Short mmCIF file of C-alpha atoms and ligand atoms in Angstrom, two decimals:
data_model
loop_
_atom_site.label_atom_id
_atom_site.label_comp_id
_atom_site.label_asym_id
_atom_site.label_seq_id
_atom_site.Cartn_x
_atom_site.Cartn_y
_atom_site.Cartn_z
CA UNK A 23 9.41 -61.97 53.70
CA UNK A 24 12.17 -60.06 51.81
CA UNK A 25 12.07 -59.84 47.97
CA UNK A 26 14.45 -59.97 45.52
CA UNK A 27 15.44 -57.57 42.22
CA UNK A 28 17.79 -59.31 40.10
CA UNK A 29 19.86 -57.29 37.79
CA UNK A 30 21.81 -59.15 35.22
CA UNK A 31 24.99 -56.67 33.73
CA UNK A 32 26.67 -54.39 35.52
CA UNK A 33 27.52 -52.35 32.74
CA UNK A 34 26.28 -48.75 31.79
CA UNK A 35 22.11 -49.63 32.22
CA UNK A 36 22.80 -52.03 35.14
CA UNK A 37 24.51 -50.23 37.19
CA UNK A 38 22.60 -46.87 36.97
CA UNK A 39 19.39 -49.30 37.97
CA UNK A 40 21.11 -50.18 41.15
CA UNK A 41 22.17 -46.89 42.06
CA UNK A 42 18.53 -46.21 41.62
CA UNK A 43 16.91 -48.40 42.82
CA UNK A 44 18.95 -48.84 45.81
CA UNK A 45 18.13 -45.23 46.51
CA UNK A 46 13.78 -45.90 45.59
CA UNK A 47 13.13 -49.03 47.18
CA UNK A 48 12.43 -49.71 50.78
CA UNK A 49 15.30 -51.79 52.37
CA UNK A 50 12.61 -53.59 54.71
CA UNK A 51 11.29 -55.24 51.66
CA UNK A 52 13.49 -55.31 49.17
CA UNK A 53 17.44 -57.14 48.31
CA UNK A 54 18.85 -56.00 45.08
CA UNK A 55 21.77 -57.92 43.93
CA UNK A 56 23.07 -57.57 40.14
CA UNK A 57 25.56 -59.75 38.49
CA UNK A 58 27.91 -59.58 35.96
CA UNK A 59 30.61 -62.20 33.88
CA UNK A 60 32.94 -59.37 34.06
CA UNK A 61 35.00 -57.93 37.19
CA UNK A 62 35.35 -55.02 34.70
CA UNK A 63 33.27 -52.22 33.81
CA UNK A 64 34.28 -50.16 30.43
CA UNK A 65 33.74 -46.66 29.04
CA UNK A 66 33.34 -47.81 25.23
CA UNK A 67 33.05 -44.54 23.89
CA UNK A 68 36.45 -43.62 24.78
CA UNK A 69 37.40 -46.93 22.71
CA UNK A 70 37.01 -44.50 19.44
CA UNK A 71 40.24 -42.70 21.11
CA UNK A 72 42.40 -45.47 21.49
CA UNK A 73 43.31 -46.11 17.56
CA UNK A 74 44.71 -42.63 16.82
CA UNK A 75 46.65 -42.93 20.35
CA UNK A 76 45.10 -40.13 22.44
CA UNK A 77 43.62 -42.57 25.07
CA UNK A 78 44.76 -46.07 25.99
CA UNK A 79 42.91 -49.00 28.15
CA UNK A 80 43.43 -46.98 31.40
CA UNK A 81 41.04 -44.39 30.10
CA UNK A 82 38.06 -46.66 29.41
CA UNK A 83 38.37 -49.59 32.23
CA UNK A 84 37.75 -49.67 36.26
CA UNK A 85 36.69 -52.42 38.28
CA UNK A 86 33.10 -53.28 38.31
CA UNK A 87 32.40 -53.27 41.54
CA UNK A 88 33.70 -49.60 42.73
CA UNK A 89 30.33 -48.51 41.14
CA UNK A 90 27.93 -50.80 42.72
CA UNK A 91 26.01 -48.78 46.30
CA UNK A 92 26.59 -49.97 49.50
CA UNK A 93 23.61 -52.19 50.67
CA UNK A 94 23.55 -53.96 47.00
CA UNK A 95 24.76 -57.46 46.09
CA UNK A 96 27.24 -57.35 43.49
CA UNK A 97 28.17 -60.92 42.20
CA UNK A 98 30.55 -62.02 39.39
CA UNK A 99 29.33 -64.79 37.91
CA UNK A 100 27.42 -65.56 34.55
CA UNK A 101 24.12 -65.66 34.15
CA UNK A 102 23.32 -69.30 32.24
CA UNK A 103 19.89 -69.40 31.93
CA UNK A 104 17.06 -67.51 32.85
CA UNK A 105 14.07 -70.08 33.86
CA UNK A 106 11.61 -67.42 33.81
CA UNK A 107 8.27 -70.07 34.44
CA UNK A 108 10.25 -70.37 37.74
CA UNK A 109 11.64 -66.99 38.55
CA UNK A 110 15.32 -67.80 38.73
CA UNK A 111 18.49 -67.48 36.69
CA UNK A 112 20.68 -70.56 36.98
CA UNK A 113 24.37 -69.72 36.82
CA UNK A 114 27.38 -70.80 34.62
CA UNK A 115 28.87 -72.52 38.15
CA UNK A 116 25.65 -74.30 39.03
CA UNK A 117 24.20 -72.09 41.44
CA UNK A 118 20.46 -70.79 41.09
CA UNK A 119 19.49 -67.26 41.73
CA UNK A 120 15.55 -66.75 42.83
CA UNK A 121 14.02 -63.58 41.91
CA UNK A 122 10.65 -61.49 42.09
CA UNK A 123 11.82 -59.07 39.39
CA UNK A 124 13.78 -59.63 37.09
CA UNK A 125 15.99 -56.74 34.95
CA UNK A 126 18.06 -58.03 31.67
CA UNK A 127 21.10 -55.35 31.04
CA UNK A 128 23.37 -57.59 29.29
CA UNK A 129 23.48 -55.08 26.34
CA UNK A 130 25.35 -56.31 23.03
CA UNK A 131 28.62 -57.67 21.60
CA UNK A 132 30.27 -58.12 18.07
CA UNK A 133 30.13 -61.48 16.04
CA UNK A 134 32.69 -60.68 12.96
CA UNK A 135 31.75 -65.15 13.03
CA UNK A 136 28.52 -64.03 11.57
CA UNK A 137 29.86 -62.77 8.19
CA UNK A 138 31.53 -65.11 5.84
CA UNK A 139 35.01 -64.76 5.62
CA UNK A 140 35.52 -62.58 8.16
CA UNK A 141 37.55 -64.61 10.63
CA UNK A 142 39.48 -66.42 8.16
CA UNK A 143 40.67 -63.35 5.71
CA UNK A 144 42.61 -61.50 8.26
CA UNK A 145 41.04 -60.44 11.01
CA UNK A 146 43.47 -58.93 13.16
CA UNK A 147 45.93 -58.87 10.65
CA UNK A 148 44.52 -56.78 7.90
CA UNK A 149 40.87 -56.68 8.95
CA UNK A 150 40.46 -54.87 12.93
CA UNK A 151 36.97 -53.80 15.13
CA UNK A 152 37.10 -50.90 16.69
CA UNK A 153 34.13 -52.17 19.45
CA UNK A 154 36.43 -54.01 21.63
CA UNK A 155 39.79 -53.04 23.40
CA UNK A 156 41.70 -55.44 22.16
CA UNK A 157 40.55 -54.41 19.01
CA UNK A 158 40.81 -50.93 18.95
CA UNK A 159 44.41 -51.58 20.72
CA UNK A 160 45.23 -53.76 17.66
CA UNK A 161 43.82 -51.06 15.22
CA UNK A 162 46.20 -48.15 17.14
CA UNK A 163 49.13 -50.62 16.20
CA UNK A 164 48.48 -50.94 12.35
CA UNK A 165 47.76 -47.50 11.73
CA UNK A 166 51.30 -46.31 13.54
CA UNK A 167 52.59 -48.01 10.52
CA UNK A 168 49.87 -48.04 7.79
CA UNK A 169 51.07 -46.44 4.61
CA UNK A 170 48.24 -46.79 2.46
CA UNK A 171 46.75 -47.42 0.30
CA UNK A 172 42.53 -48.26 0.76
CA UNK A 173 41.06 -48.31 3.63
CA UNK A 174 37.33 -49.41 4.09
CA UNK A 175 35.40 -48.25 7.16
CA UNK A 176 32.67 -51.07 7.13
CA UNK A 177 28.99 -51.71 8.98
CA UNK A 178 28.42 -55.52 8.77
CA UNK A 179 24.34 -54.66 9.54
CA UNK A 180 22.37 -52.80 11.65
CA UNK A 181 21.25 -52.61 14.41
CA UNK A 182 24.68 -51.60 15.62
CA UNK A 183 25.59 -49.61 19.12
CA UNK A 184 26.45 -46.15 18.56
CA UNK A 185 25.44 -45.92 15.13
CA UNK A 186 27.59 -43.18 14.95
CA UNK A 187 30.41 -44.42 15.91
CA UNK A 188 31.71 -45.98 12.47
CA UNK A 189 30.98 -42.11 11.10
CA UNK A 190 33.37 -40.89 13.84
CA UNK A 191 35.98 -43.89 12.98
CA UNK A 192 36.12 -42.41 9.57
CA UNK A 193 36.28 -38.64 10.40
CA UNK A 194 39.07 -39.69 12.45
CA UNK A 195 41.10 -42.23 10.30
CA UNK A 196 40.84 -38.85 7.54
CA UNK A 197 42.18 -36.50 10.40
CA UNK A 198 44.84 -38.71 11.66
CA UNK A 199 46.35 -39.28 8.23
CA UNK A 200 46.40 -35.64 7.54
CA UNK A 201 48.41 -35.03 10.93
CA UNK A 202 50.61 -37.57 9.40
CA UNK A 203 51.08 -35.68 6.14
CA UNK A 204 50.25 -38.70 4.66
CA UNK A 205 46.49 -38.38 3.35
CA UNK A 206 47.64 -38.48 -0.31
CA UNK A 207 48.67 -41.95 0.15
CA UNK A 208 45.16 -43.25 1.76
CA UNK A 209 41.67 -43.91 0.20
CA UNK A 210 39.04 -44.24 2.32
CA UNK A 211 35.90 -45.96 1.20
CA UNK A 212 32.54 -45.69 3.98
CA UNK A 213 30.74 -49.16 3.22
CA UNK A 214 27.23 -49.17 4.67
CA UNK A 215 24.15 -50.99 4.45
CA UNK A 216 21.83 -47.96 4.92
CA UNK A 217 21.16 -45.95 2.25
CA UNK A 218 22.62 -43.20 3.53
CA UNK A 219 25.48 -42.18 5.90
CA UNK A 220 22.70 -42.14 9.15
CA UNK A 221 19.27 -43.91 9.77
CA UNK A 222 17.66 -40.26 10.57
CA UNK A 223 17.42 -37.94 7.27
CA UNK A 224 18.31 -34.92 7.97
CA UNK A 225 21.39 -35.91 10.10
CA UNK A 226 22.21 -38.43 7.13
CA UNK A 227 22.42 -35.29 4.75
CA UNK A 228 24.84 -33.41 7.15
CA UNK A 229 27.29 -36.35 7.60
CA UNK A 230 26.93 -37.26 4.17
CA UNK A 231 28.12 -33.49 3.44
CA UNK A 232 30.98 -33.95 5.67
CA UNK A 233 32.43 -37.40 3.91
CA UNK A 234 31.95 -35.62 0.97
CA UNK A 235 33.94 -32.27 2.40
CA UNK A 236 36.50 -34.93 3.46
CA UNK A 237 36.93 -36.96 0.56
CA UNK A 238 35.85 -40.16 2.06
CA UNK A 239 33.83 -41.95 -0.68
CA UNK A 240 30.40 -43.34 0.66
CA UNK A 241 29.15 -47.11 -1.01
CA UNK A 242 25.77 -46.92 0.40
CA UNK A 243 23.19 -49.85 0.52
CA UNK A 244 25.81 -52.07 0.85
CA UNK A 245 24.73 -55.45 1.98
CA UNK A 246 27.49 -57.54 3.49
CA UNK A 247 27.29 -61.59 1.66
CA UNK A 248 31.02 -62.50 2.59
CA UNK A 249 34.62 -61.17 3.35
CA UNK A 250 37.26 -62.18 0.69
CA UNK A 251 41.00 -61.66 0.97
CA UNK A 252 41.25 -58.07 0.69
CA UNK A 253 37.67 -57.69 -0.49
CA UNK A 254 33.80 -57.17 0.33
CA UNK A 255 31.24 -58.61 -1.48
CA UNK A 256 27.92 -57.57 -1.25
CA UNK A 257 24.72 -59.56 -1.80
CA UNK A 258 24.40 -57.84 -5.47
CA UNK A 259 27.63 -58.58 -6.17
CA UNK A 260 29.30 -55.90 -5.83
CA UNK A 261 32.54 -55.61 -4.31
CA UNK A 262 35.10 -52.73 -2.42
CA UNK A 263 38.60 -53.94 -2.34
CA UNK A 264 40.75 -52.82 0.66
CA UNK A 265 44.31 -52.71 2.26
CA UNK A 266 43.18 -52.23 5.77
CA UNK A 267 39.27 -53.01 6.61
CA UNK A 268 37.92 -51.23 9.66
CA UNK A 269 34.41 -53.22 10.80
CA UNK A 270 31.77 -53.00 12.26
CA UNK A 271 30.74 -56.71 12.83
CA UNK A 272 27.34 -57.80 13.61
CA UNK A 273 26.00 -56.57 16.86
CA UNK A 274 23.97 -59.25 18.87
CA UNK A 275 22.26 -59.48 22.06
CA UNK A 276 24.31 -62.42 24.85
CA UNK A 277 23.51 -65.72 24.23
CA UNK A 278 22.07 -66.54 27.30
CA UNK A 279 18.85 -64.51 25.58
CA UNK A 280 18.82 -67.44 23.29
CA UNK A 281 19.27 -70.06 25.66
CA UNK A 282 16.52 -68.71 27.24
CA UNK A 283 14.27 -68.67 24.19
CA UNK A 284 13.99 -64.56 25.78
CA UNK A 285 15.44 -63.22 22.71
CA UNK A 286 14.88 -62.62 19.02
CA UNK A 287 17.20 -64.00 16.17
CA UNK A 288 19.69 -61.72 16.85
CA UNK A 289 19.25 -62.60 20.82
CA UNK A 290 17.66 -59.10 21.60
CA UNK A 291 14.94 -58.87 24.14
CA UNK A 292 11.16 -57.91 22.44
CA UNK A 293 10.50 -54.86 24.87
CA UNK A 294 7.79 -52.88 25.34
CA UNK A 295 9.08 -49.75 23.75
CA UNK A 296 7.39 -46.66 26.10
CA UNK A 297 7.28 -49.25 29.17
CA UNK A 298 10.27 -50.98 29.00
CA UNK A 299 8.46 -54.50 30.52
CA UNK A 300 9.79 -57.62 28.34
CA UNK A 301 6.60 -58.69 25.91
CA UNK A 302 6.85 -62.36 27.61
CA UNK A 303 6.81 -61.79 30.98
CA UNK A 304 5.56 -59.26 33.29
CA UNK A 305 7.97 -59.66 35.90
CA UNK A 306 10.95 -58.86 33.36
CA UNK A 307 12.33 -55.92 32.55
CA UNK A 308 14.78 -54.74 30.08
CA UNK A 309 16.98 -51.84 29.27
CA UNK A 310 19.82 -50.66 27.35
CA UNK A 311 21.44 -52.19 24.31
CA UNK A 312 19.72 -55.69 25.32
CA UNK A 313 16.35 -54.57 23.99
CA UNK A 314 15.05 -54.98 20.55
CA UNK A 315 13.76 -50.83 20.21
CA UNK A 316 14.14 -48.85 17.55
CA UNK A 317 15.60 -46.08 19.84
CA UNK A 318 19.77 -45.98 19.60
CA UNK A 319 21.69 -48.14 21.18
CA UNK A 320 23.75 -45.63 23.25
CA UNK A 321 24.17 -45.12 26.73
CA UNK A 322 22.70 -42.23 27.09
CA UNK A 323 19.74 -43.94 26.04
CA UNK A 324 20.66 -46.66 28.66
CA UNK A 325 20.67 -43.84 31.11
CA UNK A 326 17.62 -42.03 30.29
CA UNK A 327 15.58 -45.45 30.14
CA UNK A 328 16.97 -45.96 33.54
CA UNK A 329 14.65 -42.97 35.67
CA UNK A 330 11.77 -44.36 33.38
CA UNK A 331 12.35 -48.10 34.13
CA UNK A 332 12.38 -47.00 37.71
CA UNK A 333 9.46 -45.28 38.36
CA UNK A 334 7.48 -48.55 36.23
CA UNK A 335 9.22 -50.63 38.72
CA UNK A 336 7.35 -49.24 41.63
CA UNK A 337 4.60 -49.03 40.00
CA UNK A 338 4.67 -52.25 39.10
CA UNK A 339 5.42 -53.16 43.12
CA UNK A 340 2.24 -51.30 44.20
CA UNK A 341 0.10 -53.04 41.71
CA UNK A 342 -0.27 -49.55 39.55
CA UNK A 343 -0.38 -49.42 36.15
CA UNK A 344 2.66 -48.68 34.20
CA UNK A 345 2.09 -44.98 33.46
CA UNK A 346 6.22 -43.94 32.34
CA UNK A 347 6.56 -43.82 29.08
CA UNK A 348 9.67 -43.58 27.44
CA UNK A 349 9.89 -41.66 24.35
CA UNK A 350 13.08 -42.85 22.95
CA UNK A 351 15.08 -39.71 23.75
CA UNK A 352 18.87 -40.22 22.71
CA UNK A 353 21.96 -37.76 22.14
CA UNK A 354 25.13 -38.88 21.12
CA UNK A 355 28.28 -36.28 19.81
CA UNK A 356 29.69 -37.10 16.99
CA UNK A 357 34.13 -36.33 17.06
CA UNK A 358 34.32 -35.32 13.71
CA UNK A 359 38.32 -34.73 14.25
CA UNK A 360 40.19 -31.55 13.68
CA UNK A 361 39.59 -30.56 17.49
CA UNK A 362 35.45 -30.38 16.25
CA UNK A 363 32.46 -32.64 16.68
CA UNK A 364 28.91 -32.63 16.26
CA UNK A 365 25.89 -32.94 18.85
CA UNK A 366 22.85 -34.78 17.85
CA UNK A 367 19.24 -34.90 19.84
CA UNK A 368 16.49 -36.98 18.62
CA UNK A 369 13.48 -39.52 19.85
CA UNK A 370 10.91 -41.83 18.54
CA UNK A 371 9.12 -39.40 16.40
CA UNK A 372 12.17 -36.33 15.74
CA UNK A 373 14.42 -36.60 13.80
CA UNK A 374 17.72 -34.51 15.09
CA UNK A 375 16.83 -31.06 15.81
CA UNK A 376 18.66 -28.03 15.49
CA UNK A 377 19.43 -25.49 18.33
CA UNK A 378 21.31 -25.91 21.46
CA UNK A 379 22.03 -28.38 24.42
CA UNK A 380 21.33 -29.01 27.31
CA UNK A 381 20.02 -25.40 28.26
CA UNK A 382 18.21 -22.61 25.99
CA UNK A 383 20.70 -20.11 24.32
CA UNK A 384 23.13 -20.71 26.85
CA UNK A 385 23.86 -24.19 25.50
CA UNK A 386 26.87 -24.36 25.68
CA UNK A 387 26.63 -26.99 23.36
CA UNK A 388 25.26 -26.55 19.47
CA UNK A 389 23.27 -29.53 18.19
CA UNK A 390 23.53 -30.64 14.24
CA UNK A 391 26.79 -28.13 13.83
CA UNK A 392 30.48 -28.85 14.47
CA UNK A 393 31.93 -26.65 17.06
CA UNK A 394 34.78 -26.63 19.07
CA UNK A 395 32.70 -26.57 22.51
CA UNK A 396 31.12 -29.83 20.81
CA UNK A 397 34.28 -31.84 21.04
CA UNK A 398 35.61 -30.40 24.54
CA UNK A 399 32.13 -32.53 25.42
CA UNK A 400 32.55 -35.17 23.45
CA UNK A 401 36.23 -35.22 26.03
CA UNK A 402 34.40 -33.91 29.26
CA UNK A 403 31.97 -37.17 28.76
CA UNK A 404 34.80 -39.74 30.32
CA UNK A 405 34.82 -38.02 33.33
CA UNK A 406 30.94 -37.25 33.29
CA UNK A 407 30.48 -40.60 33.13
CA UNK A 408 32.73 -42.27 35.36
CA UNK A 409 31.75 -39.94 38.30
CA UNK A 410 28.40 -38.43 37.73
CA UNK A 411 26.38 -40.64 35.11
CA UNK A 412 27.15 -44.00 36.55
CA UNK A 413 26.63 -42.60 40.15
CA UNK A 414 23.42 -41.58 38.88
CA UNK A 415 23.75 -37.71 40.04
CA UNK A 416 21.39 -35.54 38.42
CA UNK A 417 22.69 -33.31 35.98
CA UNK A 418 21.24 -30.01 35.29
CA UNK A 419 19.02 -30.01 31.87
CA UNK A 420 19.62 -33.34 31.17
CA UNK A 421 16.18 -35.07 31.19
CA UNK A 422 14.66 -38.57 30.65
CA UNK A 423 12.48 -36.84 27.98
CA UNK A 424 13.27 -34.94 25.40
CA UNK A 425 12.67 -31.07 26.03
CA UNK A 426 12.03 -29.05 23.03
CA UNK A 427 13.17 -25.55 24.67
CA UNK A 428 15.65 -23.78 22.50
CA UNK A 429 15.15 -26.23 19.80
CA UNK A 430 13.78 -25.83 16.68
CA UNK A 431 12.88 -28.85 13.82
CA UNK A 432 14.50 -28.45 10.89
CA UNK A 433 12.49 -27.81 8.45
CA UNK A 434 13.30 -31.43 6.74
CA UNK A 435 11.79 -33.51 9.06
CA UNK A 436 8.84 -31.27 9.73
C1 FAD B 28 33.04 -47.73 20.01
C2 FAD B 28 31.84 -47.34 20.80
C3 FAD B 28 31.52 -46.00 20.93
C4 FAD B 28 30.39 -45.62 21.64
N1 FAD B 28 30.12 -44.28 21.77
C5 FAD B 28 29.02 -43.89 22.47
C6 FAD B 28 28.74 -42.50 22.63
O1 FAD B 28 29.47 -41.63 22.15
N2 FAD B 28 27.63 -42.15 23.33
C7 FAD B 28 26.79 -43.09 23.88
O2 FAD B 28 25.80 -42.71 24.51
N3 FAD B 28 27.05 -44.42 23.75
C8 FAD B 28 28.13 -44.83 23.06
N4 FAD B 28 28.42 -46.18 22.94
C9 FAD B 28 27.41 -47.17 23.38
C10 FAD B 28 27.41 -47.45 24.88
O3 FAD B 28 28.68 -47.83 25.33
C11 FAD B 28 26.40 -48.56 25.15
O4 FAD B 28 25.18 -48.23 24.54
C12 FAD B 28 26.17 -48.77 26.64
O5 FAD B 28 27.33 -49.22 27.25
C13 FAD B 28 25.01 -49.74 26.84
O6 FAD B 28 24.91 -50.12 28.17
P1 FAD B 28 24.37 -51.58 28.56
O7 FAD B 28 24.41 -51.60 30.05
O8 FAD B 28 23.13 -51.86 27.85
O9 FAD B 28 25.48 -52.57 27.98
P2 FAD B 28 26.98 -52.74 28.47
O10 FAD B 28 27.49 -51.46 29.06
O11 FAD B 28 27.73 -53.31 27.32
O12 FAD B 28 26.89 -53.80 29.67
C14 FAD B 28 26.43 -55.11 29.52
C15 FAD B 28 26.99 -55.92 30.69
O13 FAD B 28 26.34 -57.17 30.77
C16 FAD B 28 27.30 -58.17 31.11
N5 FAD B 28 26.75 -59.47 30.67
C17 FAD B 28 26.37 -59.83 29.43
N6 FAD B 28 25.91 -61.09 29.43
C18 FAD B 28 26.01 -61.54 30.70
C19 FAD B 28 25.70 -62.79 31.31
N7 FAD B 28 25.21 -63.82 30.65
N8 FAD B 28 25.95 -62.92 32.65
C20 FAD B 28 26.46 -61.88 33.36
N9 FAD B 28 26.79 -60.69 32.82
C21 FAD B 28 26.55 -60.51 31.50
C22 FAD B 28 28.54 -57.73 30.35
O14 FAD B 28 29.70 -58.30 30.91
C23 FAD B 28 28.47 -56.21 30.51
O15 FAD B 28 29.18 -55.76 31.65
C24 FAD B 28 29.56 -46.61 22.25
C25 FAD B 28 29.89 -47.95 22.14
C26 FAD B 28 31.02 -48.32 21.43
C27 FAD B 28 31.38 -49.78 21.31
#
């Protein structure tokens, strides 16, 4: 009798798991059908383009379903409930959906509801995201005709996708006012709950260097208690008044994690961090922004996870042990503005290291420094991943794990 892999999300994780699967498992045995709310599929880091005008929605969305292989079910529909005693996943219209393996890529969305104040004190007025493309079409709007005077770039708490990204918001809001001639006119304030401007030391010091060479004032440790008109407040009271607030809102997992009782308290999935098997079930799988791991939440995680998550699969299908281990390899650039960016490399244990990308000497790209070559990447990526990463073609020195070949650890995280 045929068996089934269920995929639920089609985005970035989802679909590179079809293409992969539909290209690893035997057609004999196996239907793979994958599901998604959403007839749309989105490039989200070309959202951090669409404020300062140089991309618009046409950039970042394409229909769904133009991605999915031939010979795999793609359904739109939304997952309800996953009854995973049963192995099915009822949907929002009633039907049920009976799997043998089960793969959870539903990845993560914002919830500005989750701060006090948020919702009520402007948002979308004064107070934009930059995560969705509404919002970062609503952001392009008010800084055509922003004329100061504080802005606050603003991480509600982490874990947040692309932890870079608010960095890169910042860089840019700096850049784009200088085009303007109008810089004089703007503060910019960098409001963040870590203690520094990154998670990973060494890469903290080098952005932190940058603000500074930029003039964007960093209010570290900054824990979020409530939004006030035109204010923050943190939990120790102190507060960062602004004109225009640029946010980061909470970052949670869907709530169908939650109906499920799959998830943690902020709905992500507890995941085996080298195997990628969900704690509570063996039959589950999980990858991408869904999971609760400490690697980033990036899709170039999502995509590296995806050629381990495979090969566990059929082991798991031929009763083997689950011998890939994934070792939380991530890169993300970082558009620093100014027609520069940076490149960083890192996994579970290394912090970003220094030297170049993806091939020894050759590069061409230059990780932990901002280079020109850097940010024609950080551009090249849109096309990358619309026709080679999400068709899951294999690109040349771009591994699952991290390589260390013409790398070197800087000598503060040694
Ligand atoms: C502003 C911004 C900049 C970024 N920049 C970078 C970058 O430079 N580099 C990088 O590597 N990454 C970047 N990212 C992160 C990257 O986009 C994500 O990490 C990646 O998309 C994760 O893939 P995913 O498949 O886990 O989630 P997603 O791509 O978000 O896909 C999840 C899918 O699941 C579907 N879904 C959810 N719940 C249900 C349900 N109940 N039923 C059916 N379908 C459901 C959704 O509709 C969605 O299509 C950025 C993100 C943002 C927002």
């Amino acid at each position: 009798m045929m068996k089934k892999i269920l995929i639920v999300g089609a985005g970035t994780a989802g679909t590179i798991m079809a293409v992969r699967l539909s290209r690893t498992l035997s057609r004999k045995e196996w239907t793979i059908t994958v599901l998604d709310k959403d007839e749309n599929h989105y490039y989200q880091p070309g959202y951090l383009f669409i404020p300062f005008g140089i991309y618009t929605k046409r950039d970042v969305i394409r229909k769904g379903a133009r991605y999915i292989p031939a010979g795999v079910e793609y359904m739109l529909a939304e997952a309800e409930q996953i009854v995973a005693d049963r192995n099915r996943v009822k949907l929002k219209d009633a039907r049920e959906i009976a799997y043998d393996i089960l793969i959870i890529a539903t990845g993560t969305t914002i919830h500005p509801e989750e701060t006090d104040g948020m919702m009520e004190n402007g948002w979308r007025e004064n107070i934009f995201d930059f995560y969705t493309v509404d919002g970062a079409e609503a952001l392009a709007k008010k800084l055509r005709d922003f004329h100061g005077r504080k802005v606050a770039i603003h991480v509600a708490e982490m874990p947040i996708k692309c932890p870079v990204a608010p960095l890169e918001i910042a860089f840019m809001t700096d850049w784009y006012f200088t085009q303007k001639g109008v810089r004089q006119n703007v503060d910019i304030d960098f409001v963040t709950p870590l203690s520094g401007a990154f998670s990973k030391p060494l890469t903290s010091k080098v952005m932190g260097h940058m603000l500074g060479e930029r003039k964007i004032n960093m209010v570290a440790d900054f824990g979020t208690e409530r939004v006030e008109s035109g204010k923050l407040v943190s939990y120790d009271n102190r507060s960062v008044e602004y004109d225009l607030l640029i946010t980061t809102p909470t970052n949670m997992g869907d709530a169908l994690l939650e109906r499920s009782g799959l998830g943690d308290d902020l709905n992500f999935v507890p995941t085996d961090k080298f195997t990628l098997q969900s704690e509570a079930h063996d039959n589950i799988f999980a990858l991408g922004d869904a999971t609760n791991l400490p690697s980033s939440k990036a899709g170039s995680v999502a995509h590296f996870q995806s050629e381990i998550l495979t090969d566990n699969i059929l082991s798991y299908i031929r009763g083997k042990e689950l011998k890939a281990a994934f070792d939380g390899h991530s890169n993300c650039f970082i558009e620093a503005g100014y027609g520069k960016a940076f490149l960083i490399d890192f996994n579970y244990d290394l912090d970003p290291v220094e030297g170049t990308y993806p091939f020894p000497v050759l590069g061409p790209f230059s990780l932990l420094k901002n280079t020109r070559l850097n940010h024609l990447g950080k551009l090249s990526m849109k096309y990358v991943y619309w026709d080679i990463l999400l068709r899951g073609i294999p690109v040349p020195g771009i591994t699952s794990k991290m390589g260390m070949a013409g790398k070197k650890i800087p000598r503060e995280s040694s």
